[in-house]
Amino acid sequence: MGKIYGYARVSSGDQNEGRQLMAMRHHDIPMAQIFVDKISGKNFIRPQYRRLLSCLRPGDMLCITSIDRLGRNYEEILEQWRLLTRKLRVDIQVFDMPLLNTRHDKNLMGTFIADLVLQILSFVAQNERENIRRRQAEGIAAARLRGIRFGREPRPLPHNFEEIRSLWEQGLISAGEAARRCGMARSTFRYRAKRLS
């Protein structure tokens, strides 16, 4: 029997992975064998996950608290599951779904049930990610309708901006010269000038 590893993931740096780590310590996984990423689950380009893959050997066990901690993209979750279980020959245990424990029931029926449950949970994980994105877009659109602006406030225009813009529009000075006189980048000058036209 190989080593037991844990993988935890939260979507951003301000989220807390403590609940996942507590569950792994409860299953006696050494802290040195737990890998944590603070990054979106939309794909598998994650530094700690890559490090974990390089440590895994046939017969090892990888533990995660739930399938959405592995990822939120349906196709990629299935692809990684196959990579782990078939190519690397690693067992996987998902704590909140006992049916997803590849170390038990390695017969045809057990494999079929695990594959079926995995497909359903992977679909649910991706569907939730898409719902989050949709709700976020709806929230941003509603906020914009209420007049809320996003991003940095634009810097105030210099007092001579109108005069310089007029010279530029008449072709008396170049955009580069106009931008220099206003103390801004050429692209910023053009953008601000066109917005006021």
CSV table of N, CA, C and O in Angstrom, one decimal, residues 71-113:
chain,number,residue,atom,x,y,z
A,71,GLY,N,-12.1,20.1,-9.3
A,71,GLY,CA,-12.3,21.0,-10.4
A,71,GLY,C,-13.7,21.3,-10.6
A,71,GLY,O,-14.6,20.7,-10.0
A,72,ARG,N,-14.0,22.2,-11.6
A,72,ARG,CA,-15.4,22.6,-11.9
A,72,ARG,C,-15.7,22.5,-13.4
A,72,ARG,O,-16.7,22.9,-13.8
A,73,ASN,N,-14.8,21.8,-14.1
A,73,ASN,CA,-15.0,21.7,-15.6
A,73,ASN,C,-15.3,20.2,-15.8
A,73,ASN,O,-14.4,19.3,-15.6
A,74,TYR,N,-16.5,19.9,-16.3
A,74,TYR,CA,-16.9,18.5,-16.5
A,74,TYR,C,-15.9,17.6,-17.2
A,74,TYR,O,-15.5,16.6,-16.7
A,75,GLU,N,-15.5,18.0,-18.4
A,75,GLU,CA,-14.6,17.2,-19.2
A,75,GLU,C,-13.3,17.1,-18.6
A,75,GLU,O,-12.7,16.0,-18.6
A,76,GLU,N,-12.8,18.1,-18.0
A,76,GLU,CA,-11.4,18.1,-17.4
A,76,GLU,C,-11.4,17.2,-16.1
A,76,GLU,O,-10.4,16.6,-15.8
A,77,ILE,N,-12.5,17.3,-15.3
A,77,ILE,CA,-12.5,16.4,-14.2
A,77,ILE,C,-12.5,14.9,-14.6
A,77,ILE,O,-11.7,14.1,-14.0
A,78,LEU,N,-13.3,14.6,-15.6
A,78,LEU,CA,-13.2,13.2,-16.1
A,78,LEU,C,-11.9,12.8,-16.6
A,78,LEU,O,-11.4,11.7,-16.4
A,79,GLU,N,-11.2,13.7,-17.3
A,79,GLU,CA,-9.9,13.5,-17.9
A,79,GLU,C,-8.9,13.3,-16.8
A,79,GLU,O,-8.1,12.4,-16.9
A,80,GLN,N,-8.9,14.1,-15.8
A,80,GLN,CA,-8.0,14.0,-14.6
A,80,GLN,C,-8.2,12.7,-13.9
A,80,GLN,O,-7.3,12.1,-13.4
A,81,TRP,N,-9.5,12.4,-13.7
A,81,TRP,CA,-9.8,11.1,-13.0
A,81,TRP,C,-9.2,9.9,-13.7
A,81,TRP,O,-8.6,9.1,-13.1
A,82,ARG,N,-9.3,9.9,-15.0
A,82,ARG,CA,-8.7,8.8,-15.8
A,82,ARG,C,-7.2,8.8,-15.7
A,82,ARG,O,-6.6,7.8,-15.6
A,83,LEU,N,-6.6,10.0,-15.8
A,83,LEU,CA,-5.2,10.2,-15.7
A,83,LEU,C,-4.7,9.6,-14.3
A,83,LEU,O,-3.8,8.8,-14.3
A,84,LEU,N,-5.4,10.0,-13.3
A,84,LEU,CA,-5.0,9.5,-11.9
A,84,LEU,C,-5.2,8.0,-11.7
A,84,LEU,O,-4.3,7.3,-11.3
A,85,THR,N,-6.4,7.5,-12.1
A,85,THR,CA,-6.7,6.1,-11.8
A,85,THR,C,-6.2,5.1,-12.8
A,85,THR,O,-5.8,4.0,-12.4
A,86,ARG,N,-6.1,5.5,-14.1
A,86,ARG,CA,-5.6,4.6,-15.1
A,86,ARG,C,-4.2,4.7,-15.5
A,86,ARG,O,-3.5,3.7,-15.5
A,87,LYS,N,-3.7,6.0,-15.7
A,87,LYS,CA,-2.3,6.1,-16.1
A,87,LYS,C,-1.4,6.1,-15.0
A,87,LYS,O,-0.4,5.4,-15.0
A,88,LEU,N,-1.7,6.9,-13.9
A,88,LEU,CA,-0.8,6.9,-12.7
A,88,LEU,C,-1.1,5.8,-11.8
A,88,LEU,O,-0.3,5.5,-10.9
A,89,ARG,N,-2.3,5.1,-11.9
A,89,ARG,CA,-2.7,4.0,-11.1
A,89,ARG,C,-2.7,4.3,-9.6
A,89,ARG,O,-2.2,3.6,-8.8
A,90,VAL,N,-3.4,5.5,-9.4
A,90,VAL,CA,-3.5,6.0,-8.0
A,90,VAL,C,-5.0,5.8,-7.7
A,90,VAL,O,-5.9,5.9,-8.5
A,91,ASP,N,-5.3,5.5,-6.4
A,91,ASP,CA,-6.7,5.4,-5.9
A,91,ASP,C,-7.1,6.8,-5.5
A,91,ASP,O,-6.3,7.6,-5.0
A,92,ILE,N,-8.4,7.0,-5.5
A,92,ILE,CA,-9.0,8.3,-5.1
A,92,ILE,C,-10.1,8.1,-4.1
A,92,ILE,O,-10.9,7.2,-4.3
A,93,GLN,N,-10.1,8.9,-3.1
A,93,GLN,CA,-11.2,8.8,-2.1
A,93,GLN,C,-11.8,10.2,-2.0
A,93,GLN,O,-11.1,11.2,-1.8
A,94,VAL,N,-13.1,10.4,-2.2
A,94,VAL,CA,-13.8,11.6,-2.1
A,94,VAL,C,-14.6,11.5,-0.7
A,94,VAL,O,-15.5,10.7,-0.7
A,95,PHE,N,-14.2,12.3,0.3
A,95,PHE,CA,-14.8,12.1,1.6
A,95,PHE,C,-16.3,12.2,1.7
A,95,PHE,O,-16.9,11.5,2.3
A,96,ASP,N,-16.9,13.2,1.0
A,96,ASP,CA,-18.3,13.4,1.1
A,96,ASP,C,-19.1,12.6,0.2
A,96,ASP,O,-20.3,12.7,0.1
A,97,MET,N,-18.5,11.6,-0.5
A,97,MET,CA,-19.2,10.7,-1.4
A,97,MET,C,-18.5,9.3,-1.3
A,97,MET,O,-17.6,9.0,-2.1
A,98,PRO,N,-18.9,8.5,-0.4
A,98,PRO,CA,-18.2,7.2,-0.1
A,98,PRO,C,-18.2,6.3,-1.4
A,98,PRO,O,-17.3,5.5,-1.5
A,99,LEU,N,-19.1,6.5,-2.3
A,99,LEU,CA,-19.1,5.7,-3.5
A,99,LEU,C,-17.9,6.0,-4.4
A,99,LEU,O,-17.5,5.1,-5.2
A,100,LEU,N,-17.3,7.2,-4.2
A,100,LEU,CA,-16.2,7.5,-5.0
A,100,LEU,C,-14.9,7.2,-4.2
A,100,LEU,O,-14.1,8.1,-3.8
A,101,ASN,N,-14.7,5.9,-4.0
A,101,ASN,CA,-13.4,5.5,-3.3
A,101,ASN,C,-13.0,4.3,-4.2
A,101,ASN,O,-13.5,3.2,-4.1
A,102,THR,N,-12.0,4.5,-5.0
A,102,THR,CA,-11.6,3.5,-6.0
A,102,THR,C,-10.8,2.4,-5.3
A,102,THR,O,-10.5,1.4,-6.0
A,103,ARG,N,-10.4,2.5,-4.1
A,103,ARG,CA,-9.7,1.4,-3.4
A,103,ARG,C,-10.6,0.3,-3.1
A,103,ARG,O,-10.2,-0.9,-2.9
A,104,HIS,N,-11.9,0.6,-2.9
A,104,HIS,CA,-12.9,-0.4,-2.6
A,104,HIS,C,-13.7,-0.8,-3.9
A,104,HIS,O,-13.8,-0.1,-4.8
A,105,ASP,N,-14.2,-2.0,-3.9
A,105,ASP,CA,-15.1,-2.5,-5.0
A,105,ASP,C,-14.4,-2.3,-6.3
A,105,ASP,O,-14.9,-1.5,-7.2
A,106,LYS,N,-13.3,-2.9,-6.5
A,106,LYS,CA,-12.6,-2.8,-7.8
A,106,LYS,C,-13.2,-3.7,-8.9
A,106,LYS,O,-12.6,-3.8,-10.0
A,107,ASN,N,-14.3,-4.4,-8.6
A,107,ASN,CA,-14.9,-5.2,-9.6
A,107,ASN,C,-15.6,-4.4,-10.6
A,107,ASN,O,-15.7,-3.2,-10.5
A,108,LEU,N,-16.2,-5.0,-11.6
A,108,LEU,CA,-16.9,-4.3,-12.7
A,108,LEU,C,-18.0,-3.4,-12.2
A,108,LEU,O,-18.2,-2.3,-12.6
A,109,MET,N,-18.8,-4.0,-11.3
A,109,MET,CA,-20.0,-3.2,-10.8
A,109,MET,C,-19.5,-2.0,-10.0
A,109,MET,O,-20.0,-0.9,-10.2
A,110,GLY,N,-18.5,-2.2,-9.2
A,110,GLY,CA,-18.0,-1.1,-8.4
A,110,GLY,C,-17.4,0.0,-9.3
A,110,GLY,O,-17.6,1.2,-9.0
A,111,THR,N,-16.7,-0.4,-10.3
A,111,THR,CA,-16.1,0.6,-11.2
A,111,THR,C,-17.2,1.3,-12.0
A,111,THR,O,-17.1,2.6,-12.2
A,112,PHE,N,-18.2,0.6,-12.4
A,112,PHE,CA,-19.4,1.2,-13.1
A,112,PHE,C,-20.1,2.2,-12.3
A,112,PHE,O,-20.3,3.4,-12.7
A,113,ILE,N,-20.3,1.9,-11.0
A,113,ILE,CA,-21.0,2.8,-10.1
A,113,ILE,C,-20.2,4.0,-9.8
A,113,ILE,O,-20.7,5.2,-9.9
